[in-house]
Amino acid sequence: MNQLLNRQLPLVLDGALATELEQRGADLSGGLWSARILQEQPELIRSVHLDYFRAGADVAITASYQAARAGFLKAGYTEKQAKELVQRSVELAQEARVAYLEETGLPEGPAPLIAGSVGPYGAYLADGAEYRGHYGLTDEALRDFHLPRIEWLLAAAPDLLAFETLPSLQEAEVLLRLLETFPQVQAWFSFTAKDTAHISEGQPISAVGQLLGTHPQVVALGFNCIPPHLGTALLSNLKQHTSKPLIIYPNSGEGWDAERQCWLPTYRVPKGFGALPQAWLAAGAGLLGGCCRTRPEDIRVLRERLRREIR
């Protein structure tokens, strides 16, 4: 599975799922956040995936970011229900892909990919810890937290896994060791950042490259849910420590207040991130998309901009 399943880079990822569901009227209150929509409005998730494919996304990220076993059990779901909903997240993306291919006939190039989302422990805490880290957990506790979701996702056969929004090198190492127990599986790792030289918990970018930069099961590494203006410097720093494709899918530039659970009226970048993707490509990005508050129109604009850049 060289070069992300032998695909020609750059690839376009989808944009935000949870905030797009919210834009379409979904209630994301409570600790499960977008994961509750897997049970309450699965057709809405399918429609968001389909709209991202229509906008030009080469990769859909499943609605399992917040769908951890511990979160479901805490909310009163049974183990069986939790497993079924995690697997449903993959199935909904697969159904959207089938619908997209039926709409378009036989599109040029290979079919879009499905990446099974594995969000960080901090997402389960629902207090913004994915932007701080310092969980105070042992490796064993982190392993026990992550393993059930990984097993359930893989049973539904996504094309790869997305270990995303990671603030901590400890958590990344635990996930890497879990990945190694499934030797045929590929994954990307993407981190949040404290500044242009450190991930959120404070470890240097060089440490990320040392841990992941040559591992055969890691198809890409980089950053997500970061302010867009940090992207070029982060990618440039990471590029010094790996020859793998880099990945970047920032948020819209707006700020999130974890205490009040609301978006702050801060600066939002132009649709499709304006001129920034050109700099990201030059800094080594091979996979580009959007995170919180980005929408299908952002992905459409990004797709068109990348087409112009690689002509």
PDB file of C-alpha atoms in Angstrom:
ATOM      1  CA  MET A   1       0.000   0.000   0.000  1.00  0.00           C
ATOM      2  CA  ASN A   2       2.710   2.432  -1.003  1.00  0.00           C
ATOM      3  CA  GLN A   3       1.836   6.115  -1.424  1.00  0.00           C
ATOM      4  CA  LEU A   4      -1.550   5.799   0.303  1.00  0.00           C
ATOM      5  CA  LEU A   5      -2.870   2.727  -1.457  1.00  0.00           C
ATOM      6  CA  ASN A   6      -0.989   3.605  -4.649  1.00  0.00           C
ATOM      7  CA  ARG A   7      -2.992   6.778  -5.226  1.00  0.00           C
ATOM      8  CA  GLN A   8      -1.550   9.705  -7.103  1.00  0.00           C
ATOM      9  CA  LEU A   9      -1.010  12.637  -4.745  1.00  0.00           C
ATOM     10  CA  PRO A  10      -2.214  15.154  -3.810  1.00  0.00           C
ATOM     11  CA  LEU A  11      -5.469  13.763  -2.482  1.00  0.00           C
ATOM     12  CA  VAL A  12      -8.362  15.844  -1.184  1.00  0.00           C
ATOM     13  CA  LEU A  13      -9.911  14.875   2.139  1.00  0.00           C
ATOM     14  CA  ASP A  14     -13.435  15.764   3.149  1.00  0.00           C
ATOM     15  CA  GLY A  15     -14.267  18.642   5.499  1.00  0.00           C
ATOM     16  CA  ALA A  16     -15.928  18.837   8.883  1.00  0.00           C
ATOM     17  CA  LEU A  17     -18.538  16.246   9.769  1.00  0.00           C
ATOM     18  CA  ALA A  18     -19.813  17.240  13.215  1.00  0.00           C
ATOM     19  CA  THR A  19     -20.142  20.962  12.563  1.00  0.00           C
ATOM     20  CA  GLU A  20     -21.693  20.213   9.166  1.00  0.00           C
ATOM     21  CA  LEU A  21     -24.282  18.006  10.858  1.00  0.00           C
ATOM     22  CA  GLU A  22     -24.939  20.913  13.216  1.00  0.00           C
ATOM     23  CA  GLN A  23     -25.383  23.249  10.240  1.00  0.00           C
ATOM     24  CA  ARG A  24     -28.049  20.849   8.985  1.00  0.00           C
ATOM     25  CA  GLY A  25     -29.995  20.888  12.244  1.00  0.00           C
ATOM     26  CA  ALA A  26     -28.502  18.023  14.248  1.00  0.00           C
ATOM     27  CA  ASP A  27     -28.343  18.349  18.045  1.00  0.00           C
ATOM     28  CA  LEU A  28     -24.785  17.590  19.146  1.00  0.00           C
ATOM     29  CA  SER A  29     -25.224  18.381  22.831  1.00  0.00           C
ATOM     30  CA  GLY A  30     -23.891  15.888  25.351  1.00  0.00           C
ATOM     31  CA  GLY A  31     -20.671  13.948  25.652  1.00  0.00           C
ATOM     32  CA  LEU A  32     -21.267  11.754  22.596  1.00  0.00           C
ATOM     33  CA  TRP A  33     -21.287  14.812  20.300  1.00  0.00           C
ATOM     34  CA  SER A  34     -21.574  13.620  16.682  1.00  0.00           C
ATOM     35  CA  ALA A  35     -21.586   9.927  17.687  1.00  0.00           C
ATOM     36  CA  ARG A  36     -25.203  10.162  18.884  1.00  0.00           C
ATOM     37  CA  ILE A  37     -26.267  10.972  15.309  1.00  0.00           C
ATOM     38  CA  LEU A  38     -25.175   7.471  14.271  1.00  0.00           C
ATOM     39  CA  GLN A  39     -28.296   6.232  16.028  1.00  0.00           C
ATOM     40  CA  GLU A  40     -30.632   9.211  15.790  1.00  0.00           C
ATOM     41  CA  GLN A  41     -30.110  10.421  12.189  1.00  0.00           C
ATOM     42  CA  PRO A  42     -27.817   8.067  10.263  1.00  0.00           C
ATOM     43  CA  GLU A  43     -29.244   9.232   6.943  1.00  0.00           C
ATOM     44  CA  LEU A  44     -27.959  12.732   7.706  1.00  0.00           C
ATOM     45  CA  ILE A  45     -24.418  11.410   8.120  1.00  0.00           C
ATOM     46  CA  ARG A  46     -24.736   9.543   4.823  1.00  0.00           C
ATOM     47  CA  SER A  47     -25.882  12.700   3.065  1.00  0.00           C
ATOM     48  CA  VAL A  48     -22.921  14.712   4.385  1.00  0.00           C
ATOM     49  CA  HIS A  49     -20.485  12.078   3.142  1.00  0.00           C
ATOM     50  CA  LEU A  50     -22.192  12.088  -0.253  1.00  0.00           C
ATOM     51  CA  ASP A  51     -22.027  15.874  -0.525  1.00  0.00           C
ATOM     52  CA  TYR A  52     -18.283  15.801   0.196  1.00  0.00           C
ATOM     53  CA  PHE A  53     -17.784  13.200  -2.528  1.00  0.00           C
ATOM     54  CA  ARG A  54     -19.766  15.400  -4.891  1.00  0.00           C
ATOM     55  CA  ALA A  55     -17.533  18.324  -3.921  1.00  0.00           C
ATOM     56  CA  GLY A  56     -14.470  16.353  -4.988  1.00  0.00           C
ATOM     57  CA  ALA A  57     -13.236  14.591  -1.850  1.00  0.00           C
ATOM     58  CA  ASP A  58     -11.022  11.571  -2.485  1.00  0.00           C
ATOM     59  CA  VAL A  59     -11.294  10.413   1.128  1.00  0.00           C
ATOM     60  CA  ALA A  60     -14.206  10.295   3.585  1.00  0.00           C
ATOM     61  CA  ILE A  61     -13.473  10.177   7.316  1.00  0.00           C
ATOM     62  CA  THR A  62     -16.057   8.188   9.254  1.00  0.00           C
ATOM     63  CA  ALA A  63     -18.353   9.528  11.979  1.00  0.00           C
ATOM     64  CA  SER A  64     -16.513   7.566  14.678  1.00  0.00           C
ATOM     65  CA  TYR A  65     -14.285  10.330  16.052  1.00  0.00           C
ATOM     66  CA  GLN A  66     -16.299  10.538  19.280  1.00  0.00           C
ATOM     67  CA  ALA A  67     -17.604   6.972  19.067  1.00  0.00           C
ATOM     68  CA  ALA A  68     -15.445   5.370  21.747  1.00  0.00           C
ATOM     69  CA  ARG A  69     -16.662   2.332  23.670  1.00  0.00           C
ATOM     70  CA  ALA A  70     -16.261   4.150  26.988  1.00  0.00           C
ATOM     71  CA  GLY A  71     -18.356   7.081  25.800  1.00  0.00           C
ATOM     72  CA  PHE A  72     -21.207   4.875  24.632  1.00  0.00           C
ATOM     73  CA  LEU A  73     -21.233   2.855  27.859  1.00  0.00           C
ATOM     74  CA  LYS A  74     -21.173   6.034  29.928  1.00  0.00           C
ATOM     75  CA  ALA A  75     -24.208   7.288  27.967  1.00  0.00           C
ATOM     76  CA  GLY A  76     -26.148   4.118  28.723  1.00  0.00           C
ATOM     77  CA  TYR A  77     -25.607   2.088  25.554  1.00  0.00           C
ATOM     78  CA  THR A  78     -24.831  -1.625  25.703  1.00  0.00           C
ATOM     79  CA  GLU A  79     -21.575  -3.101  24.413  1.00  0.00           C
ATOM     80  CA  LYS A  80     -23.486  -4.607  21.475  1.00  0.00           C
ATOM     81  CA  GLN A  81     -25.057  -1.265  20.592  1.00  0.00           C
ATOM     82  CA  ALA A  82     -21.681   0.485  20.799  1.00  0.00           C
ATOM     83  CA  LYS A  83     -20.089  -2.035  18.445  1.00  0.00           C
ATOM     84  CA  GLU A  84     -22.951  -1.802  15.965  1.00  0.00           C
ATOM     85  CA  LEU A  85     -22.837   2.002  15.902  1.00  0.00           C
ATOM     86  CA  VAL A  86     -19.075   2.151  15.410  1.00  0.00           C
ATOM     87  CA  GLN A  87     -19.391  -0.270  12.508  1.00  0.00           C
ATOM     88  CA  ARG A  88     -22.347   1.699  11.183  1.00  0.00           C
ATOM     89  CA  SER A  89     -20.060   4.714  10.845  1.00  0.00           C
ATOM     90  CA  VAL A  90     -18.028   2.837   8.238  1.00  0.00           C
ATOM     91  CA  GLU A  91     -21.104   1.449   6.516  1.00  0.00           C
ATOM     92  CA  LEU A  92     -22.652   4.902   6.102  1.00  0.00           C
ATOM     93  CA  ALA A  93     -19.531   6.185   4.355  1.00  0.00           C
ATOM     94  CA  GLN A  94     -19.458   3.071   2.187  1.00  0.00           C
ATOM     95  CA  GLU A  95     -23.117   3.568   1.268  1.00  0.00           C
ATOM     96  CA  ALA A  96     -22.422   7.175   0.329  1.00  0.00           C
ATOM     97  CA  ARG A  97     -19.535   6.020  -1.871  1.00  0.00           C
ATOM     98  CA  VAL A  98     -21.799   3.531  -3.666  1.00  0.00           C
ATOM     99  CA  ALA A  99     -24.405   6.255  -4.213  1.00  0.00           C
ATOM    100  CA  TYR A 100     -21.744   8.625  -5.547  1.00  0.00           C
ATOM    101  CA  LEU A 101     -20.394   6.036  -7.980  1.00  0.00           C
ATOM    102  CA  GLU A 102     -23.924   5.252  -9.170  1.00  0.00           C
ATOM    103  CA  GLU A 103     -24.563   8.955  -9.749  1.00  0.00           C
ATOM    104  CA  THR A 104     -21.386   9.508 -11.715  1.00  0.00           C
ATOM    105  CA  GLY A 105     -21.219   6.224 -13.616  1.00  0.00           C
ATOM    106  CA  LEU A 106     -17.567   5.264 -13.888  1.00  0.00           C
ATOM    107  CA  PRO A 107     -15.615   8.327 -12.779  1.00  0.00           C
ATOM    108  CA  GLU A 108     -12.036   8.879 -13.827  1.00  0.00           C
ATOM    109  CA  GLY A 109      -9.533   7.365 -11.437  1.00  0.00           C
ATOM    110  CA  PRO A 110     -10.086   5.023  -8.487  1.00  0.00           C
ATOM    111  CA  ALA A 111     -13.061   5.137  -6.154  1.00  0.00           C
ATOM    112  CA  PRO A 112     -12.863   7.363  -3.054  1.00  0.00           C
ATOM    113  CA  LEU A 113     -11.329   5.914   0.092  1.00  0.00           C
ATOM    114  CA  ILE A 114     -12.902   5.444   3.522  1.00  0.00           C
ATOM    115  CA  ALA A 115     -10.757   6.297   6.574  1.00  0.00           C
ATOM    116  CA  GLY A 116     -11.994   4.986   9.906  1.00  0.00           C
ATOM    117  CA  SER A 117     -11.675   7.824  12.417  1.00  0.00           C
ATOM    118  CA  VAL A 118     -10.054   7.108  15.781  1.00  0.00           C
ATOM    119  CA  GLY A 119     -10.286  10.261  17.851  1.00  0.00           C
ATOM    120  CA  PRO A 120      -8.089  10.896  20.900  1.00  0.00           C
ATOM    121  CA  TYR A 121      -8.881  10.166  24.530  1.00  0.00           C
ATOM    122  CA  GLY A 122      -9.269  13.917  24.934  1.00  0.00           C
ATOM    123  CA  ALA A 123     -12.339  13.856  22.692  1.00  0.00           C
ATOM    124  CA  TYR A 124     -14.023  11.426  25.091  1.00  0.00           C
ATOM    125  CA  LEU A 125     -13.384  13.895  27.943  1.00  0.00           C
ATOM    126  CA  ALA A 126     -15.267  16.562  25.924  1.00  0.00           C
ATOM    127  CA  ASP A 127     -13.383  19.372  27.647  1.00  0.00           C
ATOM    128  CA  GLY A 128     -10.904  20.441  24.984  1.00  0.00           C
ATOM    129  CA  ALA A 129      -8.167  18.064  26.182  1.00  0.00           C
ATOM    130  CA  GLU A 130      -7.345  17.134  22.580  1.00  0.00           C
ATOM    131  CA  TYR A 131      -5.725  20.588  22.407  1.00  0.00           C
ATOM    132  CA  ARG A 132      -3.768  20.159  25.667  1.00  0.00           C
ATOM    133  CA  GLY A 133      -2.923  16.510  26.292  1.00  0.00           C
ATOM    134  CA  HIS A 134      -1.461  15.621  29.724  1.00  0.00           C
ATOM    135  CA  TYR A 135      -4.166  13.033  30.413  1.00  0.00           C
ATOM    136  CA  GLY A 136      -2.359  11.463  33.352  1.00  0.00           C
ATOM    137  CA  LEU A 137      -3.093   7.924  32.088  1.00  0.00           C
ATOM    138  CA  THR A 138      -0.843   4.910  31.811  1.00  0.00           C
ATOM    139  CA  ASP A 139      -0.068   3.360  28.437  1.00  0.00           C
ATOM    140  CA  GLU A 140      -2.193   0.383  29.448  1.00  0.00           C
ATOM    141  CA  ALA A 141      -5.213   2.587  30.191  1.00  0.00           C
ATOM    142  CA  LEU A 142      -4.890   4.321  26.826  1.00  0.00           C
ATOM    143  CA  ARG A 143      -4.552   0.976  25.092  1.00  0.00           C
ATOM    144  CA  ASP A 144      -7.687  -0.364  26.760  1.00  0.00           C
ATOM    145  CA  PHE A 145      -9.558   2.783  25.758  1.00  0.00           C
ATOM    146  CA  HIS A 146      -8.616   2.629  22.074  1.00  0.00           C
ATOM    147  CA  LEU A 147      -8.522  -1.081  21.253  1.00  0.00           C
ATOM    148  CA  PRO A 148     -12.278  -1.884  21.103  1.00  0.00           C
ATOM    149  CA  ARG A 149     -13.057   0.908  18.624  1.00  0.00           C
ATOM    150  CA  ILE A 150     -10.111  -0.065  16.408  1.00  0.00           C
ATOM    151  CA  GLU A 151     -11.247  -3.703  16.346  1.00  0.00           C
ATOM    152  CA  TRP A 152     -14.846  -2.724  15.614  1.00  0.00           C
ATOM    153  CA  LEU A 153     -13.878  -0.323  12.842  1.00  0.00           C
ATOM    154  CA  LEU A 154     -11.623  -2.862  11.153  1.00  0.00           C
ATOM    155  CA  ALA A 155     -14.399  -5.467  11.202  1.00  0.00           C
ATOM    156  CA  ALA A 156     -16.372  -3.117   8.924  1.00  0.00           C
ATOM    157  CA  ALA A 157     -13.449  -2.910   6.453  1.00  0.00           C
ATOM    158  CA  PRO A 158     -12.496   0.738   5.974  1.00  0.00           C
ATOM    159  CA  ASP A 159      -9.600   1.299   3.565  1.00  0.00           C
ATOM    160  CA  LEU A 160      -7.358   2.683   6.310  1.00  0.00           C
ATOM    161  CA  LEU A 161      -7.523   4.250   9.770  1.00  0.00           C
ATOM    162  CA  ALA A 162      -7.209   7.916  10.715  1.00  0.00           C
ATOM    163  CA  PHE A 163      -5.635   8.507  14.125  1.00  0.00           C
ATOM    164  CA  GLU A 164      -6.510  12.177  14.357  1.00  0.00           C
ATOM    165  CA  THR A 165      -6.448  15.274  16.562  1.00  0.00           C
ATOM    166  CA  LEU A 166      -3.741  13.740  18.752  1.00  0.00           C
ATOM    167  CA  PRO A 167      -2.180  16.114  21.306  1.00  0.00           C
ATOM    168  CA  SER A 168       0.269  13.652  22.812  1.00  0.00           C
ATOM    169  CA  LEU A 169       3.261  11.620  21.703  1.00  0.00           C
ATOM    170  CA  GLN A 170       2.415   9.048  24.376  1.00  0.00           C
ATOM    171  CA  GLU A 171      -1.012   8.496  22.816  1.00  0.00           C
ATOM    172  CA  ALA A 172       0.513   8.286  19.337  1.00  0.00           C
ATOM    173  CA  GLU A 173       2.967   5.629  20.503  1.00  0.00           C
ATOM    174  CA  VAL A 174       0.189   3.586  22.118  1.00  0.00           C
ATOM    175  CA  LEU A 175      -1.809   3.768  18.879  1.00  0.00           C
ATOM    176  CA  LEU A 176       1.221   2.807  16.827  1.00  0.00           C
ATOM    177  CA  ARG A 177       1.784  -0.300  18.964  1.00  0.00           C
ATOM    178  CA  LEU A 178      -1.895  -1.213  18.547  1.00  0.00           C
ATOM    179  CA  LEU A 179      -1.590  -0.700  14.794  1.00  0.00           C
ATOM    180  CA  GLU A 180       1.320  -3.123  14.726  1.00  0.00           C
ATOM    181  CA  THR A 181      -0.993  -5.866  16.008  1.00  0.00           C
ATOM    182  CA  PHE A 182      -2.875  -5.541  12.699  1.00  0.00           C
ATOM    183  CA  PRO A 183       0.076  -5.767  10.287  1.00  0.00           C
ATOM    184  CA  GLN A 184      -1.981  -5.466   7.095  1.00  0.00           C
ATOM    185  CA  VAL A 185      -3.637  -2.199   8.191  1.00  0.00           C
ATOM    186  CA  GLN A 186      -2.412   1.256   7.195  1.00  0.00           C
ATOM    187  CA  ALA A 187      -3.113   4.529   9.031  1.00  0.00           C
ATOM    188  CA  TRP A 188      -2.333   8.200   9.092  1.00  0.00           C
ATOM    189  CA  PHE A 189      -1.471  10.113  12.264  1.00  0.00           C
ATOM    190  CA  SER A 190      -2.433  13.771  12.618  1.00  0.00           C
ATOM    191  CA  PHE A 191      -1.767  16.021  15.586  1.00  0.00           C
ATOM    192  CA  THR A 192      -2.933  19.253  17.130  1.00  0.00           C
ATOM    193  CA  ALA A 193      -0.240  21.845  17.789  1.00  0.00           C
ATOM    194  CA  LYS A 194       0.821  24.187  20.557  1.00  0.00           C
ATOM    195  CA  ASP A 195       2.866  26.309  18.163  1.00  0.00           C
ATOM    196  CA  THR A 196       4.793  25.810  14.928  1.00  0.00           C
ATOM    197  CA  ALA A 197       7.504  23.717  16.628  1.00  0.00           C
ATOM    198  CA  HIS A 198       5.546  21.566  19.125  1.00  0.00           C
ATOM    199  CA  ILE A 199       2.455  19.401  19.301  1.00  0.00           C
ATOM    200  CA  SER A 200      -0.120  20.387  21.895  1.00  0.00           C
ATOM    201  CA  GLU A 201       1.390  18.549  24.848  1.00  0.00           C
ATOM    202  CA  GLY A 202       4.723  20.218  24.182  1.00  0.00           C
ATOM    203  CA  GLN A 203       6.809  17.533  22.487  1.00  0.00           C
ATOM    204  CA  PRO A 204       8.866  18.813  19.539  1.00  0.00           C
ATOM    205  CA  ILE A 205       7.863  18.111  15.937  1.00  0.00           C
ATOM    206  CA  SER A 206      11.144  16.235  15.535  1.00  0.00           C
ATOM    207  CA  ALA A 207       9.907  13.615  18.026  1.00  0.00           C
ATOM    208  CA  VAL A 208       6.849  12.988  15.855  1.00  0.00           C
ATOM    209  CA  GLY A 209       9.098  12.332  12.883  1.00  0.00           C
ATOM    210  CA  GLN A 210      11.365  10.058  14.901  1.00  0.00           C
ATOM    211  CA  LEU A 211       8.430   7.951  16.115  1.00  0.00           C
ATOM    212  CA  LEU A 212       6.403   7.726  12.908  1.00  0.00           C
ATOM    213  CA  GLY A 213       8.526   9.006  10.054  1.00  0.00           C
ATOM    214  CA  THR A 214       9.742   5.663   8.700  1.00  0.00           C
ATOM    215  CA  HIS A 215       7.150   3.193   9.996  1.00  0.00           C
ATOM    216  CA  PRO A 216       5.846   0.988   7.152  1.00  0.00           C
ATOM    217  CA  GLN A 217       2.212   1.049   8.321  1.00  0.00           C
ATOM    218  CA  VAL A 218       2.074   4.849   8.535  1.00  0.00           C
ATOM    219  CA  VAL A 219       0.975   6.209   5.160  1.00  0.00           C
ATOM    220  CA  ALA A 220       0.985   9.894   6.116  1.00  0.00           C
ATOM    221  CA  LEU A 221       1.493  12.141   9.114  1.00  0.00           C
ATOM    222  CA  GLY A 222       0.743  15.743   9.885  1.00  0.00           C
ATOM    223  CA  PHE A 223      -1.808  17.997  11.512  1.00  0.00           C
ATOM    224  CA  ASN A 224      -5.531  18.621  11.801  1.00  0.00           C
ATOM    225  CA  CYS A 225      -7.861  21.015  13.607  1.00  0.00           C
ATOM    226  CA  ILE A 226      -5.110  23.622  13.759  1.00  0.00           C
ATOM    227  CA  PRO A 227      -5.460  27.313  12.812  1.00  0.00           C
ATOM    228  CA  PRO A 228      -4.766  27.451   9.065  1.00  0.00           C
ATOM    229  CA  HIS A 229      -2.055  30.086   9.376  1.00  0.00           C
ATOM    230  CA  LEU A 230       0.167  27.665  11.329  1.00  0.00           C
ATOM    231  CA  GLY A 231       0.043  24.998   8.644  1.00  0.00           C
ATOM    232  CA  THR A 232       2.966  25.961   6.409  1.00  0.00           C
ATOM    233  CA  ALA A 233       5.494  26.241   9.236  1.00  0.00           C
ATOM    234  CA  LEU A 234       4.298  23.018  10.873  1.00  0.00           C
ATOM    235  CA  LEU A 235       4.580  21.074   7.637  1.00  0.00           C
ATOM    236  CA  SER A 236       7.987  22.556   6.876  1.00  0.00           C
ATOM    237  CA  ASN A 237       9.257  21.532  10.307  1.00  0.00           C
ATOM    238  CA  LEU A 238       7.874  18.007  10.011  1.00  0.00           C
ATOM    239  CA  LYS A 239       9.182  17.553   6.463  1.00  0.00           C
ATOM    240  CA  GLN A 240      12.721  17.689   7.840  1.00  0.00           C
ATOM    241  CA  HIS A 241      12.106  14.451   9.756  1.00  0.00           C
ATOM    242  CA  THR A 242      10.244  12.210   7.287  1.00  0.00           C
ATOM    243  CA  SER A 243       9.950  11.438   3.606  1.00  0.00           C
ATOM    244  CA  LYS A 244       6.331  10.287   3.949  1.00  0.00           C
ATOM    245  CA  PRO A 245       3.421  12.256   2.494  1.00  0.00           C
ATOM    246  CA  LEU A 246       2.279  14.971   4.885  1.00  0.00           C
ATOM    247  CA  ILE A 247      -1.345  15.568   5.767  1.00  0.00           C
ATOM    248  CA  ILE A 248      -3.087  18.780   6.754  1.00  0.00           C
ATOM    249  CA  TYR A 249      -6.742  19.503   7.416  1.00  0.00           C
ATOM    250  CA  PRO A 250      -7.107  22.665   9.492  1.00  0.00           C
ATOM    251  CA  ASN A 251     -10.208  24.171  10.995  1.00  0.00           C
ATOM    252  CA  SER A 252     -11.810  27.276   9.513  1.00  0.00           C
ATOM    253  CA  GLY A 253      -9.701  29.640  11.609  1.00  0.00           C
ATOM    254  CA  GLU A 254     -12.500  30.293  14.093  1.00  0.00           C
ATOM    255  CA  GLY A 255     -11.850  29.653  17.781  1.00  0.00           C
ATOM    256  CA  TRP A 256     -13.591  27.108  20.032  1.00  0.00           C
ATOM    257  CA  ASP A 257     -14.414  27.883  23.662  1.00  0.00           C
ATOM    258  CA  ALA A 258     -14.366  24.456  25.336  1.00  0.00           C
ATOM    259  CA  GLU A 259     -15.828  25.775  28.614  1.00  0.00           C
ATOM    260  CA  ARG A 260     -18.833  27.468  27.041  1.00  0.00           C
ATOM    261  CA  GLN A 261     -19.064  24.928  24.197  1.00  0.00           C
ATOM    262  CA  CYS A 262     -19.358  27.579  21.513  1.00  0.00           C
ATOM    263  CA  TRP A 263     -17.493  29.043  18.538  1.00  0.00           C
ATOM    264  CA  LEU A 264     -15.919  32.445  18.978  1.00  0.00           C
ATOM    265  CA  PRO A 265     -16.436  35.226  16.425  1.00  0.00           C
ATOM    266  CA  THR A 266     -12.834  35.254  15.243  1.00  0.00           C
ATOM    267  CA  TYR A 267     -11.276  35.416  11.797  1.00  0.00           C
ATOM    268  CA  ARG A 268     -12.348  32.839   9.219  1.00  0.00           C
ATOM    269  CA  VAL A 269     -10.127  32.106   6.244  1.00  0.00           C
ATOM    270  CA  PRO A 270     -11.539  32.409   2.691  1.00  0.00           C
ATOM    271  CA  LYS A 271     -13.305  29.400   1.179  1.00  0.00           C
ATOM    272  CA  GLY A 272     -10.930  26.575   0.444  1.00  0.00           C
ATOM    273  CA  PHE A 273      -8.274  28.309   2.603  1.00  0.00           C
ATOM    274  CA  GLY A 274      -7.486  30.986   0.038  1.00  0.00           C
ATOM    275  CA  ALA A 275      -3.872  30.910  -1.149  1.00  0.00           C
ATOM    276  CA  LEU A 276      -2.625  28.709   1.709  1.00  0.00           C
ATOM    277  CA  PRO A 277      -2.920  25.318  -0.061  1.00  0.00           C
ATOM    278  CA  GLN A 278      -0.253  26.341  -2.561  1.00  0.00           C
ATOM    279  CA  ALA A 279       2.176  26.900   0.324  1.00  0.00           C
ATOM    280  CA  TRP A 280       1.131  23.618   1.949  1.00  0.00           C
ATOM    281  CA  LEU A 281       1.894  21.729  -1.258  1.00  0.00           C
ATOM    282  CA  ALA A 282       5.310  23.368  -1.435  1.00  0.00           C
ATOM    283  CA  ALA A 283       5.923  22.360   2.195  1.00  0.00           C
ATOM    284  CA  GLY A 284       5.259  18.692   1.421  1.00  0.00           C
ATOM    285  CA  ALA A 285       1.505  18.206   1.833  1.00  0.00           C
ATOM    286  CA  GLY A 286       0.139  15.229  -0.078  1.00  0.00           C
ATOM    287  CA  LEU A 287      -3.298  15.081   1.559  1.00  0.00           C
ATOM    288  CA  LEU A 288      -5.301  18.257   2.154  1.00  0.00           C
ATOM    289  CA  GLY A 289      -8.777  18.820   3.549  1.00  0.00           C
ATOM    290  CA  GLY A 290     -10.722  20.631   6.236  1.00  0.00           C
ATOM    291  CA  CYS A 291     -11.677  20.131   9.868  1.00  0.00           C
ATOM    292  CA  CYS A 292     -14.144  21.971  12.140  1.00  0.00           C
ATOM    293  CA  ARG A 293     -16.434  24.546  10.500  1.00  0.00           C
ATOM    294  CA  THR A 294     -15.307  23.787   6.963  1.00  0.00           C
ATOM    295  CA  ARG A 295     -18.055  22.779   4.544  1.00  0.00           C
ATOM    296  CA  PRO A 296     -18.538  21.031   1.184  1.00  0.00           C
ATOM    297  CA  GLU A 297     -18.083  24.335  -0.621  1.00  0.00           C
ATOM    298  CA  ASP A 298     -14.633  24.691   0.964  1.00  0.00           C
ATOM    299  CA  ILE A 299     -13.698  21.253  -0.354  1.00  0.00           C
ATOM    300  CA  ARG A 300     -15.031  22.081  -3.815  1.00  0.00           C
ATOM    301  CA  VAL A 301     -12.918  25.255  -3.935  1.00  0.00           C
ATOM    302  CA  LEU A 302      -9.881  23.387  -2.598  1.00  0.00           C
ATOM    303  CA  ARG A 303     -10.333  20.671  -5.231  1.00  0.00           C
ATOM    304  CA  GLU A 304     -10.459  23.213  -8.041  1.00  0.00           C
ATOM    305  CA  ARG A 305      -7.421  25.056  -6.697  1.00  0.00           C
ATOM    306  CA  LEU A 306      -5.371  21.856  -6.514  1.00  0.00           C
ATOM    307  CA  ARG A 307      -6.367  20.916 -10.057  1.00  0.00           C
ATOM    308  CA  ARG A 308      -4.973  24.228 -11.261  1.00  0.00           C
ATOM    309  CA  GLU A 309      -1.786  23.831  -9.214  1.00  0.00           C
ATOM    310  CA  ILE A 310      -0.873  20.386 -10.558  1.00  0.00           C
ATOM    311  CA  ARG A 311      -1.557  21.065 -14.241  1.00  0.00           C
TER     312      ARG A 311
END
